[in-house]
Structure formats: structure tokens, C-alpha cells
Amino acid sequence: MIDPHRGVSTLSGGTGLVRGSARSLLREFENGKLVPALAAHVGIRYRADEQCGEIGAWRRSVPALLELLCDCALGDLQVVLEYQLPYSPKRVDAVLCGVNPETGAPSYVLVELKQWEEATVVGRALVRFNGRKGQPVLHPAEQVRRYCAHLLGFVPSLARTPSCVKGLAYLHNAHRGADWQLDDFDFDDYSRLYTADQLGDLATDLTATLAVAEDAADRLLRARRAPARSLLSAAAGSVSARTDFVLLDEQQVAFEAVRGAVTEAFAKGGGRKKVILVRGGPGTGKSAIALNLYSAMARRDVKVVHATGSKAFTETLRLAVFGEEERRAEDVFKYFNNFDRATGNELDVVICDEAHRLRAQGENVPDHWRGRVRGQIHQIIEAAKVPVFLLDDHQVVRPSEVGSPADVVEVAATMGCQVVEVDLDGQFRCGGSPLFDQWVRRLLGLAGEPPVPWSELVADTDDEYVVESVDAPHALEAWLRARTRDTDTTGRIAAGFCWPWSDPVAENGKLTLVDDVRIGGWHRPWNTPRGAEVPDAPSASFWASDPRGADQIGCIYTAQGFEYDWAGVIVGDDLVIRNGEWKAQPERTHDKSLRGASGLTFDRLVRNTYKVLMTRGMQGVCVYSVDPETNDFLRKHTA
């Protein structure tokens, strides 16, 4: 039996999963219990009359698969529905778990279910289905192939024998006809495709691949997962060793959009320029896409550069990828203000990561030039045949930053360019938690919905992201130490810019950092000021990546763009709760860039700042506010 609130079974760790034999799951579907259990499992509201969206898809697609398994004598085969990939928000519709009929070795088949009746190929591995317009999607065989690659990349026991994993897409409403286009694809064992008129072939292939084994699902679900690679460690492999990130779903759609635009630009040698705009929240993979794009374009001898507006992020990428090859690193990883004197279409591709940090004009433009110097968006669009902007609306943290989607679209339109937009979803950083970004936006009043306790939001789901709060800064420090001690994990504490920032002082003949961040008897230094060199402390650019940075408190300018396993956040008194509502207090900031900002502008930017700080952790976050009323609010909503 399935408890619709708890799922079919609970494995070690209390993770509710919808799993069972194909026959038992089909029986529970017929009893009306399977779909509510799936809704509870993925954290969406169940409505008995819902026929659209995920619920509608489950009603039609899941029984089609289960009936097929029962019909081909695999009714006792173990099936895991809506299996969440490791360190990813993406879910596989079904994983069929068994053993190889000939060898007895573990055998798993990942299944992507589609209700599509027809589809049109619109680009390399990109399709539109059932006549729909708008953003294309991945070819379903490519989608499941990438799911297989991701799974193999994070489960070492499977990676040792990759042939034990296979993938297929089952389009149970589609029939091959004269205008069928999806067969124009390079299929392999990870990417088969079957339609309704191939049930015999599908049944034959499944019975040749799978035999029943009662513990097959348990083996998969309890298998050790390799640690998630940080962006920086993967960056080095992506560019130098050519071991790219495995991009999933919308990430790969964005990648293909750029590749198609480059091919088109070279073929036409002119015509209307395409500007690629990729939007996504923190952890949706924007930086992974940017690095994969750079790597792929460079292999094709395309003139491509990667650019950001962050000195910390750019310098850290330069070091991670090129080490001491400073000149080569500067040629590849540039800043947004490096394009002010570029000639038209001087470069093939400019990839702007963290594009929300673009400025109206560079900071170092002389006053007598300001009337003649165009903004950075215009400069970059002019400099590249294919400009790419990857950005997040809620990461604008300075009044001078103009990298919103509306800003990019407006400038592109005035320049006569076509804008191709790709929206990313999912949350790849924060433990793959699909709910954490929603929780943060609701907590900070950025979502149009009221705040909700974390435990309530994730109740009866398999979300494992850790969200906690503490009552004192020393407790925050202890929380972080407990999670990083004797492990390979990393952790940092970052704070709102609510304390002065002193220059290093000389003590006993050497420079030392000043303990500026003071909360009662607890005091710690900020990270090293920009341009300063202090023994036993990393420079500002490397606070998030150098192990010595754990001894200092970071700020928005050293944390933005980075990730670490565990995030500690100190909310200063520039943003407090009064009578249940957030109240911005501009007079409490020590950030010179925010002085003079209007009340509404400051309110928006300070909320964005704390959203960035709270979403740096890959495994969990712990928050603390210096204001008692605010801390009570945080305690309530992290419960």
C-alpha cells in the first residue's frame, strides 16, 4: 500500500520514495493512490481534477509504462518513479531496476516518458512538440542520455561498469509516419527512442536487458555518491582536460542556442545579429554553461572570451584553469570593461557570466569622455558576432548595475539585434534542492508569496538540503566547524556590510587584519581588503577558494559567483523585521556604493544581497541576525 503522504517506502535516512514492483504500482494507480503519492513526493499540491502539468502527465504516462512491463512478464520488476538525480533538481520519470538476464549483474534503465504525438526538429538535438511555439526543448533521447551520463558521473559503483546503465525515451502517444523527424539522431545504449507502434521492439529490448531482482532498487538508492564537484575544480577540467560538465535539459538548450547562432553567423557572414540571453537563479548552472561554451568554442578555433564584472571571480577562474600562465589567462578571462575600445565584430563570441553586474559605464571613464562612451551592454554586443549574457534578476546588488533582462533586450533592440531567450529552472547548487531557492525568495519577500517554515515546505518530500539558524555568532561558527571538521567539505561565513572595514595594521613587524565585525564579545576580521597583502590570509579575490579564507568574514563582493559546501550568513541591522515585515535601514550600511540610493532601491538591493549570501552553500545554510526580533523570525522559518 502507498501512504499518499509518505510514499511507498522509507529508506535509510528517512527519504520517502515512490517505488515498488510494476504490478503493485499499477494496482495503486488504479486505486487512486499513486498520483497523490507522486505529488507529495515532489512537493506539489494534488488536485483530483487536475489534468494538466505533472499530475496530468502522471495520469497518462505512468500507467502506459507499468502496463507494458506487466504485459512482457516484468510485473515483479522494481520501479522507482520520479527518481532525483544526485546533486540535481532533475528527476528521471522512472528507473527500472533489475539484473542482466545473462550475467546477473546489476542493470538499470532510465526512462523518459513523453505524451507527445508529434515533434519537429528545430536545431541540433532541439525539438518543438505538438505544434507548440516558444523555447525549444531537448530531443528526448538526448535528454535521457544526459541523465545517464550525470548518474554515472556521481555513482562510482555504476561508473565502474557503465554498461549496467541504459536509457530510453518512450513516446506512448506517438506513431511514426512519413513526416516523423525524431529518428534523425545518433542513438546509442543511453538514448533509445520508442513510439506506440514499437511496443514489440520495446518489450523485446526490456526483457533482454532486465530480469527481476528484489534488492536491485535498494542497491541503487543506497549506493555511495561521489562528492559534487565545485565549479572551480570542474572549470579546470572543462577548459584544460576537456572533461565538460554534463549539462541537463534547459542548460543544454542554452548551449545549443549559442552553438546554432555561431554556426549561423559564420554561414551568413552577416545578417541580423543574435543576442543570447540566459536567465536563471543561483545554482541553475549559468557558470557551468559559460565554461562549457568557452571550452567547446575554443576547440573549434572560434575567437571566444569569457567575461565577468567580478575581480574575485575572474582572478579565481584564471588561477584554477591556467595556474601561473598569467598572460594566457588574461586573454581568456576578461572583465566587462575590457570592451570599451573593441571594433565591430572583433570577436566571434563573448560569454558574459554574472551579466547582472554589467554597468551603464565603466568606473574608470574620465568625466570628459562620459558623454561619448556607451554602456557595457552596447560595447559587448558590438564587439561580438554572438554575444551571450547569463544573468539573474535577483543578484543585482549595486545601483550602478544595469544587467537586467529588460536592459539587455532594450539595448539589443536599439541595435537591430534579435534576442534569443532561454530560461533555466532547477537548483543545481543547493544539494539539487528544487525548493530552497523558493524558500529564500519567500523568506526575503522576493517571491510574491508569504514566508514559510522550511520544514513545512519540504514535508513529505525527499529534499535533503540543510536549513538551520542559531542564536549567536559563536554558535554559527561552531555549526560550520562541525560540518567541515575531518571532511573534504568547505564552509564560509559571510555577512551584510554593516561594520567598518579597516586597513590592515602593523603588529610585531607584520601586517594583520583588524577584527572589525564585532557582535558582543565575538569579533572577527573581514576578508583582506582589495589590493592589500596580509601574511597567512588570502587576497580578497581568493577568500572563497583559499582554505585560509575560513578565518575571515566574507561580504557580497567576495562571495558572489562562488560556492562552498556550507554557508553561514550573518544578517546585519541593515535589514530587520518589524511587526512581521522586513524594514531596510540604509543608515546602518557601511557599503559606500549604496550611500545615496533611494529607500526603495536600497530595500531591493539589500534583499538581493542576502539572497546571494544565503544561496552559496551546496549542502546547507545556517543564518543568524544581530537583531533579536529578526532572529526570532529566522528561527521560526528555519524550523
XYZ file of C-alpha atoms in Angstrom:
639
model
C 0.000 0.000 0.000
C 1.041 3.586 -0.609
C 0.567 6.222 2.018
C -0.066 9.299 -0.189
C 1.618 11.483 2.391
C 4.743 9.398 2.979
C 5.369 7.470 -0.224
C 5.704 3.765 -0.841
C 8.667 3.170 1.378
C 11.164 4.948 3.546
C 14.817 4.031 3.143
C 17.709 4.814 5.436
C 17.797 8.494 6.279
C 14.035 8.879 6.187
C 13.794 9.649 2.481
C 10.297 8.998 1.170
C 10.322 7.402 -2.284
C 7.623 6.190 -4.623
C 8.816 2.734 -5.568
C 7.621 -0.841 -5.810
C 7.022 -3.607 -8.308
C 5.422 -2.598 -11.585
C 2.366 -4.692 -10.699
C 1.893 -3.165 -7.240
C 2.364 0.376 -8.554
C -0.187 -0.221 -11.284
C -2.628 -1.531 -8.689
C -2.118 1.568 -6.560
C -2.667 3.752 -9.628
C -5.980 2.006 -10.281
C -6.908 2.534 -6.619
C -6.280 6.272 -6.985
C -3.313 6.358 -4.596
C -0.270 6.539 -6.855
C -0.687 10.050 -8.281
C -1.282 11.686 -4.856
C 1.839 9.890 -3.595
C 3.869 11.253 -6.503
C 2.582 14.769 -5.882
C 3.568 14.550 -2.207
C 6.961 13.133 -3.169
C 7.900 16.031 -5.472
C 6.277 18.686 -3.291
C 3.356 19.904 -5.395
C -0.272 20.272 -4.415
C -2.504 17.420 -5.537
C -5.855 18.156 -7.137
C -8.139 15.275 -8.005
C -9.487 17.047 -11.099
C -6.095 18.193 -12.428
C -5.448 17.026 -15.987
C -2.544 19.284 -16.956
C 1.043 19.678 -15.847
C 2.881 16.955 -13.973
C -0.250 15.462 -12.448
C -1.879 15.100 -15.844
C 1.312 13.588 -17.239
C 1.450 11.007 -14.439
C -2.171 10.035 -15.049
C -1.471 9.242 -18.681
C 2.193 8.244 -18.932
C 2.927 6.195 -15.809
C 0.219 3.543 -16.398
C 1.349 3.208 -20.023
C 4.787 2.138 -18.795
C 3.537 -0.054 -15.943
C 1.056 -1.885 -18.173
C 3.819 -2.549 -20.708
C 6.038 -4.060 -18.010
C 3.236 -6.300 -16.778
C 2.422 -7.401 -20.318
C 6.007 -8.504 -21.003
C 6.347 -10.617 -17.843
C 8.191 -7.920 -15.873
C 5.359 -7.190 -13.444
C 7.601 -8.028 -10.470
C 10.396 -5.713 -11.651
C 11.281 -2.973 -9.158
C 10.464 0.551 -10.411
C 11.455 3.886 -8.843
C 9.255 6.752 -10.015
C 10.446 10.381 -10.130
C 13.999 9.445 -9.165
C 16.005 12.568 -8.341
C 19.466 12.602 -9.883
C 22.369 13.149 -7.441
C 23.130 16.831 -6.724
C 20.483 17.914 -9.217
C 16.877 19.058 -9.180
C 16.184 16.932 -12.244
C 14.109 13.784 -11.883
C 14.016 10.731 -14.090
C 10.407 9.722 -14.786
C 11.177 6.080 -13.985
C 14.183 3.907 -13.230
C 13.680 0.214 -13.947
C 15.829 -1.784 -11.524
C 16.886 -5.383 -12.085
C 19.759 -7.577 -13.166
C 21.093 -8.630 -16.524
C 19.293 -11.881 -17.520
C 22.535 -13.496 -18.726
C 25.173 -12.296 -16.253
C 23.157 -11.454 -13.129
C 24.985 -8.113 -12.889
C 23.011 -5.030 -11.825
C 21.007 -3.494 -14.658
C 19.205 -0.140 -14.639
C 17.157 1.507 -17.353
C 16.332 5.215 -17.093
C 13.024 6.014 -18.808
C 11.845 9.408 -20.007
C 8.088 9.380 -20.675
C 6.503 11.754 -23.184
C 2.876 12.301 -24.130
C 3.905 13.879 -27.426
C 2.057 12.939 -30.593
C 4.478 14.604 -32.989
C 7.650 16.700 -32.877
C 9.659 18.924 -35.167
C 13.432 19.188 -35.138
C 14.487 22.853 -34.911
C 18.220 22.523 -34.309
C 20.926 20.163 -33.166
C 19.190 17.941 -30.559
C 16.450 20.581 -30.158
C 12.763 19.987 -30.907
C 9.321 21.515 -30.550
C 6.401 19.189 -29.902
C 2.672 19.143 -30.626
C 2.929 22.382 -32.592
C 3.988 24.468 -29.604
C 5.976 27.665 -30.043
C 8.419 29.308 -27.678
C 11.587 27.883 -26.165
C 12.549 24.545 -27.746
C 13.358 21.504 -25.615
C 15.940 18.767 -25.880
C 15.337 15.782 -28.110
C 14.005 13.204 -25.593
C 16.758 10.727 -26.452
C 19.372 13.421 -25.781
C 17.619 14.297 -22.537
C 17.773 10.736 -21.199
C 21.335 10.256 -22.478
C 22.433 13.221 -20.378
C 20.581 11.849 -17.364
C 22.555 8.599 -17.771
C 25.848 10.500 -18.031
C 25.021 12.526 -14.916
C 24.135 9.410 -12.919
C 27.339 7.650 -13.967
C 29.318 10.736 -13.018
C 28.106 10.691 -9.426
C 27.697 6.996 -8.526
C 31.140 5.324 -8.573
C 29.784 1.774 -8.375
C 27.884 2.347 -11.612
C 30.725 4.232 -13.267
C 32.976 1.178 -12.868
C 30.646 -0.769 -15.190
C 28.854 1.893 -17.234
C 27.186 -0.740 -19.415
C 24.885 -1.538 -16.467
C 23.035 1.737 -17.139
C 20.877 2.301 -20.189
C 18.396 4.962 -21.197
C 15.308 5.244 -23.347
C 12.530 7.655 -24.194
C 9.023 6.225 -24.580
C 6.599 8.381 -26.578
C 3.485 6.342 -25.892
C 1.100 8.581 -27.917
C 3.313 8.997 -30.992
C 3.294 6.973 -34.195
C 5.970 7.028 -36.858
C 4.711 8.432 -40.127
C 6.043 9.922 -43.334
C 6.857 13.236 -41.585
C 8.387 11.702 -38.449
C 11.612 13.614 -37.682
C 12.996 12.297 -34.397
C 14.887 9.377 -35.975
C 17.499 11.807 -37.308
C 19.605 11.305 -34.202
C 22.760 9.452 -33.191
C 21.175 6.836 -30.898
C 23.187 4.659 -28.520
C 22.547 2.452 -25.468
C 21.945 5.515 -23.325
C 19.497 7.098 -25.752
C 16.972 4.789 -27.395
C 13.575 6.053 -28.519
C 10.326 4.076 -28.896
C 6.863 5.079 -30.047
C 3.429 3.488 -29.617
C 3.901 1.431 -32.776
C 7.109 -0.133 -31.433
C 5.729 -1.867 -28.346
C 7.027 -5.232 -29.534
C 10.560 -3.902 -30.026
C 10.474 -2.155 -26.651
C 9.235 -5.274 -24.849
C 11.917 -7.404 -26.504
C 14.690 -4.971 -25.580
C 13.499 -4.662 -21.971
C 13.322 -8.411 -21.403
C 16.801 -8.782 -22.920
C 18.140 -6.134 -20.537
C 16.279 -6.766 -17.277
C 15.399 -9.652 -15.008
C 13.724 -9.371 -11.611
C 15.911 -8.928 -8.506
C 14.286 -7.887 -5.247
C 17.261 -5.863 -3.989
C 18.085 -4.067 -7.247
C 16.362 -0.817 -6.310
C 17.913 -0.819 -2.839
C 21.378 -1.187 -4.355
C 20.855 1.919 -6.465
C 19.255 4.021 -3.773
C 21.875 3.158 -1.162
C 24.883 3.428 -3.473
C 27.582 5.835 -2.349
C 27.548 9.125 -4.204
C 30.755 10.851 -5.215
C 31.120 14.383 -3.816
C 29.731 17.127 -6.016
C 32.485 18.882 -7.926
C 32.797 22.565 -7.181
C 32.602 24.954 -10.105
C 36.311 25.757 -9.799
C 37.561 22.162 -9.807
C 35.320 21.348 -12.745
C 36.376 24.533 -14.552
C 39.964 23.365 -14.749
C 38.890 20.066 -16.276
C 36.430 21.698 -18.643
C 38.964 24.017 -20.245
C 42.243 22.113 -19.982
C 41.362 18.401 -19.813
C 38.141 18.771 -21.839
C 36.063 16.974 -19.227
C 32.999 19.157 -19.508
C 30.117 19.483 -17.119
C 27.156 17.316 -18.103
C 24.508 19.897 -18.956
C 20.872 18.881 -18.435
C 17.636 19.998 -20.060
C 17.435 23.830 -20.311
C 21.182 24.107 -19.718
C 21.864 22.148 -22.885
C 19.127 24.093 -24.725
C 21.044 27.291 -23.924
C 24.294 25.689 -25.057
C 22.744 24.590 -28.363
C 21.216 28.052 -28.905
C 24.670 29.589 -28.784
C 26.232 26.896 -30.941
C 23.462 27.381 -33.523
C 23.894 31.152 -33.525
C 27.654 30.790 -34.068
C 27.153 28.391 -36.963
C 24.596 30.742 -38.491
C 26.829 33.786 -38.075
C 29.703 32.043 -39.843
C 27.471 30.712 -42.635
C 25.791 34.015 -43.401
C 28.763 36.259 -42.780
C 26.337 38.970 -41.816
C 22.615 39.402 -41.440
C 20.774 40.158 -38.227
C 22.894 39.554 -35.151
C 21.569 37.191 -32.476
C 21.975 38.077 -28.820
C 21.614 35.086 -26.477
C 20.056 35.877 -23.085
C 20.134 33.089 -20.472
C 18.204 33.724 -17.267
C 18.356 31.642 -14.123
C 18.534 31.870 -10.366
C 21.525 30.926 -8.212
C 22.714 27.385 -8.761
C 20.838 26.851 -12.035
C 24.099 26.240 -13.874
C 24.795 29.551 -15.600
C 28.527 29.402 -14.890
C 28.698 25.743 -15.936
C 27.081 26.669 -19.246
C 29.510 29.577 -19.676
C 32.565 27.377 -19.132
C 31.272 24.576 -21.367
C 30.604 27.155 -24.067
C 34.080 28.585 -23.811
C 35.652 25.116 -23.951
C 33.551 23.989 -26.922
C 34.071 27.193 -28.907
C 37.831 27.216 -28.253
C 38.124 23.645 -29.589
C 36.540 24.843 -32.820
C 39.104 27.651 -33.113
C 36.354 30.184 -32.583
C 37.590 33.535 -31.249
C 35.898 33.416 -27.867
C 36.434 35.101 -24.499
C 34.775 34.712 -21.112
C 33.967 37.914 -19.195
C 32.618 38.871 -15.779
C 32.327 42.043 -13.718
C 33.863 40.447 -10.619
C 37.586 40.676 -9.936
C 37.324 37.886 -7.359
C 35.523 35.515 -9.719
C 37.709 36.287 -12.728
C 41.021 36.023 -10.887
C 39.961 32.764 -9.262
C 38.983 31.273 -12.630
C 42.285 32.392 -14.101
C 44.213 30.642 -11.342
C 42.035 27.490 -11.364
C 42.309 26.993 -15.106
C 45.708 28.365 -16.091
C 47.727 28.463 -12.877
C 50.725 30.710 -13.335
C 50.188 31.252 -17.079
C 49.115 34.816 -16.408
C 49.229 36.139 -19.957
C 47.134 33.293 -21.391
C 44.649 33.606 -18.524
C 44.180 37.328 -19.186
C 43.494 36.626 -22.862
C 40.697 34.179 -21.978
C 39.068 35.518 -18.798
C 38.317 39.207 -19.153
C 36.233 41.918 -17.496
C 33.164 43.682 -18.838
C 35.101 46.956 -19.058
C 37.687 45.446 -21.439
C 35.471 46.023 -24.496
C 35.202 49.827 -24.481
C 37.580 50.159 -27.453
C 36.801 46.946 -29.332
C 35.935 47.236 -33.011
C 32.709 45.876 -34.506
C 32.526 42.045 -34.524
C 36.147 41.840 -33.443
C 35.381 38.588 -31.603
C 33.238 35.632 -32.618
C 31.722 35.017 -29.166
C 31.777 36.934 -25.887
C 30.335 34.966 -22.957
C 29.215 37.293 -20.148
C 28.784 35.343 -16.933
C 27.213 37.144 -13.951
C 25.878 39.658 -16.502
C 23.626 41.225 -13.871
C 26.802 43.077 -12.835
C 27.112 44.981 -16.117
C 27.431 48.754 -15.678
C 25.987 51.658 -17.559
C 29.601 52.777 -17.958
C 32.931 51.599 -16.631
C 34.088 53.001 -13.309
C 37.301 54.433 -14.745
C 35.856 56.505 -17.599
C 37.152 60.103 -17.371
C 34.421 62.708 -16.890
C 35.150 64.424 -20.248
C 34.585 61.070 -22.032
C 31.325 60.062 -20.339
C 29.051 61.680 -22.919
C 30.696 59.675 -25.714
C 31.184 56.286 -24.074
C 28.390 53.743 -24.492
C 27.276 51.355 -21.805
C 28.867 47.952 -21.371
C 25.900 46.059 -22.860
C 26.232 48.067 -26.079
C 30.003 47.639 -26.165
C 29.815 43.861 -25.813
C 27.030 43.422 -28.373
C 29.056 45.467 -30.845
C 32.298 43.611 -30.127
C 30.963 40.071 -30.723
C 29.270 38.328 -33.606
C 27.420 36.289 -30.967
C 27.171 37.973 -27.531
C 25.912 35.763 -24.683
C 24.533 37.168 -21.423
C 23.919 34.855 -18.442
C 22.201 36.615 -15.557
C 19.934 36.534 -12.507
C 17.465 39.353 -11.849
C 17.812 38.922 -8.094
C 21.605 39.290 -7.970
C 21.809 42.996 -8.823
C 23.390 44.456 -5.672
C 24.641 47.929 -6.693
C 22.738 50.959 -8.033
C 25.165 51.203 -10.970
C 24.453 47.657 -12.206
C 22.191 47.534 -15.264
C 22.319 43.887 -16.315
C 18.622 43.067 -16.105
C 16.914 41.137 -18.917
C 14.944 44.275 -19.787
C 18.188 46.268 -20.106
C 19.749 43.698 -22.438
C 16.606 43.415 -24.572
C 16.263 47.205 -24.834
C 19.863 47.779 -25.950
C 19.758 44.844 -28.361
C 16.559 46.194 -29.933
C 18.065 49.647 -30.462
C 20.991 47.959 -32.231
C 18.670 45.955 -34.510
C 19.541 42.575 -32.982
C 17.366 39.512 -32.469
C 17.224 38.311 -28.855
C 17.053 34.566 -28.174
C 15.964 33.955 -24.570
C 16.458 30.765 -22.573
C 15.051 30.356 -19.061
C 16.741 27.924 -16.697
C 14.952 26.231 -13.847
C 16.056 23.898 -11.106
C 18.645 24.359 -8.383
C 21.883 22.501 -9.035
C 23.986 24.139 -6.352
C 21.938 23.762 -3.196
C 22.040 19.997 -2.947
C 19.877 19.886 -6.046
C 17.067 21.262 -3.885
C 14.208 22.464 -6.100
C 12.591 24.158 -3.094
C 15.414 26.067 -1.427
C 15.549 28.991 -3.839
C 11.774 29.308 -3.499
C 12.119 29.298 0.299
C 14.769 32.066 0.252
C 12.737 34.252 -2.097
C 9.670 33.833 0.083
C 11.685 34.487 3.252
C 13.030 37.779 1.869
C 9.797 38.916 0.255
C 11.045 38.489 -3.312
C 8.514 35.898 -4.464
C 5.063 37.443 -4.062
C 4.218 34.702 -1.532
C 4.495 34.820 2.273
C 7.435 33.230 4.110
C 7.023 29.593 5.043
C 8.899 27.396 7.549
C 11.442 25.207 5.787
C 10.134 22.032 7.430
C 6.634 22.791 6.179
C 7.792 23.460 2.625
C 9.752 20.199 2.368
C 7.397 17.999 4.389
C 6.932 14.574 2.750
C 9.465 15.342 0.019
C 12.943 13.850 -0.408
C 14.638 17.252 -0.191
C 17.809 16.805 1.876
C 19.156 20.363 1.888
C 20.013 21.581 5.400
C 18.477 24.873 6.608
C 19.115 25.974 10.184
C 19.573 29.054 12.353
C 21.372 29.866 15.599
C 21.127 32.451 18.380
C 24.708 33.701 18.465
C 27.678 34.213 16.125
C 29.903 31.777 18.045
C 27.172 29.138 17.557
C 27.246 29.863 13.816
C 30.987 29.312 13.822
C 30.574 26.062 15.770
C 27.891 24.887 13.316
C 30.293 25.430 10.435
C 33.233 23.733 12.161
C 31.118 20.692 12.996
C 30.280 20.182 9.340
C 33.711 20.744 7.872
C 35.866 19.052 10.524
C 37.564 15.871 9.278
C 35.828 16.104 5.912
C 36.702 17.371 2.465
C 33.899 19.930 2.639
C 34.294 23.703 2.696
C 32.458 26.387 4.621
C 32.459 30.160 4.912
C 30.688 32.843 6.926
C 29.587 35.939 5.011
C 27.824 38.971 6.421
C 25.911 42.046 5.417
C 28.125 45.127 5.022
C 27.180 46.596 8.419
C 30.576 47.127 10.063
C 33.525 49.373 9.189
C 36.330 47.894 7.141
C 39.766 48.908 8.357
C 43.086 48.729 6.566
C 45.472 46.100 7.964
C 47.634 47.309 10.847
C 51.237 46.501 11.760
C 51.734 44.276 14.789
C 55.150 42.961 15.774
C 56.585 43.965 12.434
C 53.940 42.412 10.176
C 50.529 43.375 8.843
C 47.446 41.847 10.416
C 43.722 42.142 9.797
C 41.547 44.165 12.173
C 38.637 42.456 13.945
C 36.019 44.846 12.544
C 32.999 42.529 12.683
C 32.046 42.801 16.352
C 28.919 41.282 17.910
C 29.047 41.464 21.688
C 32.200 39.710 22.826
C 32.617 37.904 19.490
C 34.804 39.588 16.864
C 36.373 38.543 13.588
C 38.096 40.318 10.661
C 36.611 40.922 7.248
C 38.397 39.262 4.351
C 41.565 41.035 3.220
C 40.787 44.483 1.721
C 41.156 44.799 -2.034
C 44.783 45.370 -3.030
C 46.237 44.514 0.396
C 48.611 41.647 1.153
C 48.496 40.140 4.639
C 50.550 37.125 5.790
C 48.519 33.982 6.473
C 45.414 35.412 4.772
C 44.360 35.127 1.123
C 43.802 38.179 -1.014
C 40.199 39.338 -1.395
C 39.819 37.542 -4.729
C 40.607 34.146 -3.194
C 38.660 34.372 0.084
C 36.072 31.810 -1.084
C 38.550 29.332 -2.585
C 41.653 29.516 -0.385
C 41.357 27.415 2.826
C 42.767 30.338 4.829
C 39.655 32.338 3.986
C 37.700 30.361 6.581
C 39.229 32.580 9.281
C 37.693 35.774 7.892
C 34.163 37.031 7.277
C 33.282 37.485 3.621
C 30.973 40.055 2.057
C 28.764 40.224 -1.027
C 31.692 41.232 -3.263
C 33.848 38.235 -2.339
C 31.032 35.676 -2.111
C 29.022 36.461 -5.251
C 29.714 33.983 -8.039
C 31.246 31.376 -5.710
C 30.006 28.272 -3.944
C 31.097 26.290 -0.922
C 29.548 23.282 0.790
C 28.246 25.030 3.898
C 27.170 28.666 4.080
C 26.970 30.671 7.290
C 25.209 34.032 6.962
C 25.149 36.961 9.396
C 22.233 39.290 8.693
C 23.218 42.765 9.833
C 20.953 45.555 11.006
C 20.620 46.997 7.503
C 17.626 44.646 7.081
C 15.423 43.841 10.065
C 11.954 42.532 10.854
C 9.494 44.946 12.460
C 5.953 43.792 13.184
C 6.370 40.823 10.867
C 7.585 42.878 7.888
C 11.058 43.498 6.504
C 12.386 47.008 7.048
C 15.510 48.248 5.279
C 17.731 50.595 7.281
C 20.076 52.395 4.835
C 21.685 54.376 7.645
C 23.198 51.148 9.019
C 25.160 50.191 5.899
C 28.892 50.718 5.525
C 28.793 49.986 1.787
C 29.852 53.188 0.049
C 28.287 52.056 -3.228
C 24.831 52.110 -1.604
C 25.089 55.502 0.011
C 22.720 57.912 -1.669
C 20.493 55.130 -3.021
C 16.794 55.839 -2.661
C 14.876 53.972 0.017
C 13.167 51.663 -2.483
C 16.396 50.994 -4.359
C 18.287 50.219 -1.154
C 15.483 47.916 0.001
C 15.617 45.925 -3.244
C 19.417 45.731 -3.337
C 19.882 44.714 0.304
C 17.329 41.904 -0.074
C 19.156 40.747 -3.202
C 22.415 40.838 -1.246
C 21.155 38.490 1.433
C 19.601 36.225 -1.189
C 23.031 35.852 -2.796
C 24.724 35.144 0.541
C 22.110 32.566 1.551
C 22.386 30.637 -1.719
C 26.160 29.991 -1.771
C 26.039 26.647 0.055
C 25.939 23.377 -1.895
C 24.795 21.283 1.080
C 23.275 23.652 3.592
C 22.956 27.088 5.176
C 22.775 28.444 8.711
C 21.568 32.007 9.338
C 21.862 34.404 12.267
C 20.718 38.013 12.703
C 22.242 40.557 15.047
C 18.713 41.889 15.667
C 16.711 39.835 18.235
C 13.307 40.329 16.581
C 14.752 39.379 13.203
C 16.498 36.352 14.638
C 13.215 35.150 16.156
C 11.703 35.427 12.668
C 14.577 33.412 11.188
C 14.313 30.761 13.890
C 10.611 30.357 13.161
C 11.128 29.940 9.424
C 14.162 27.653 9.587
C 12.353 25.243 11.901
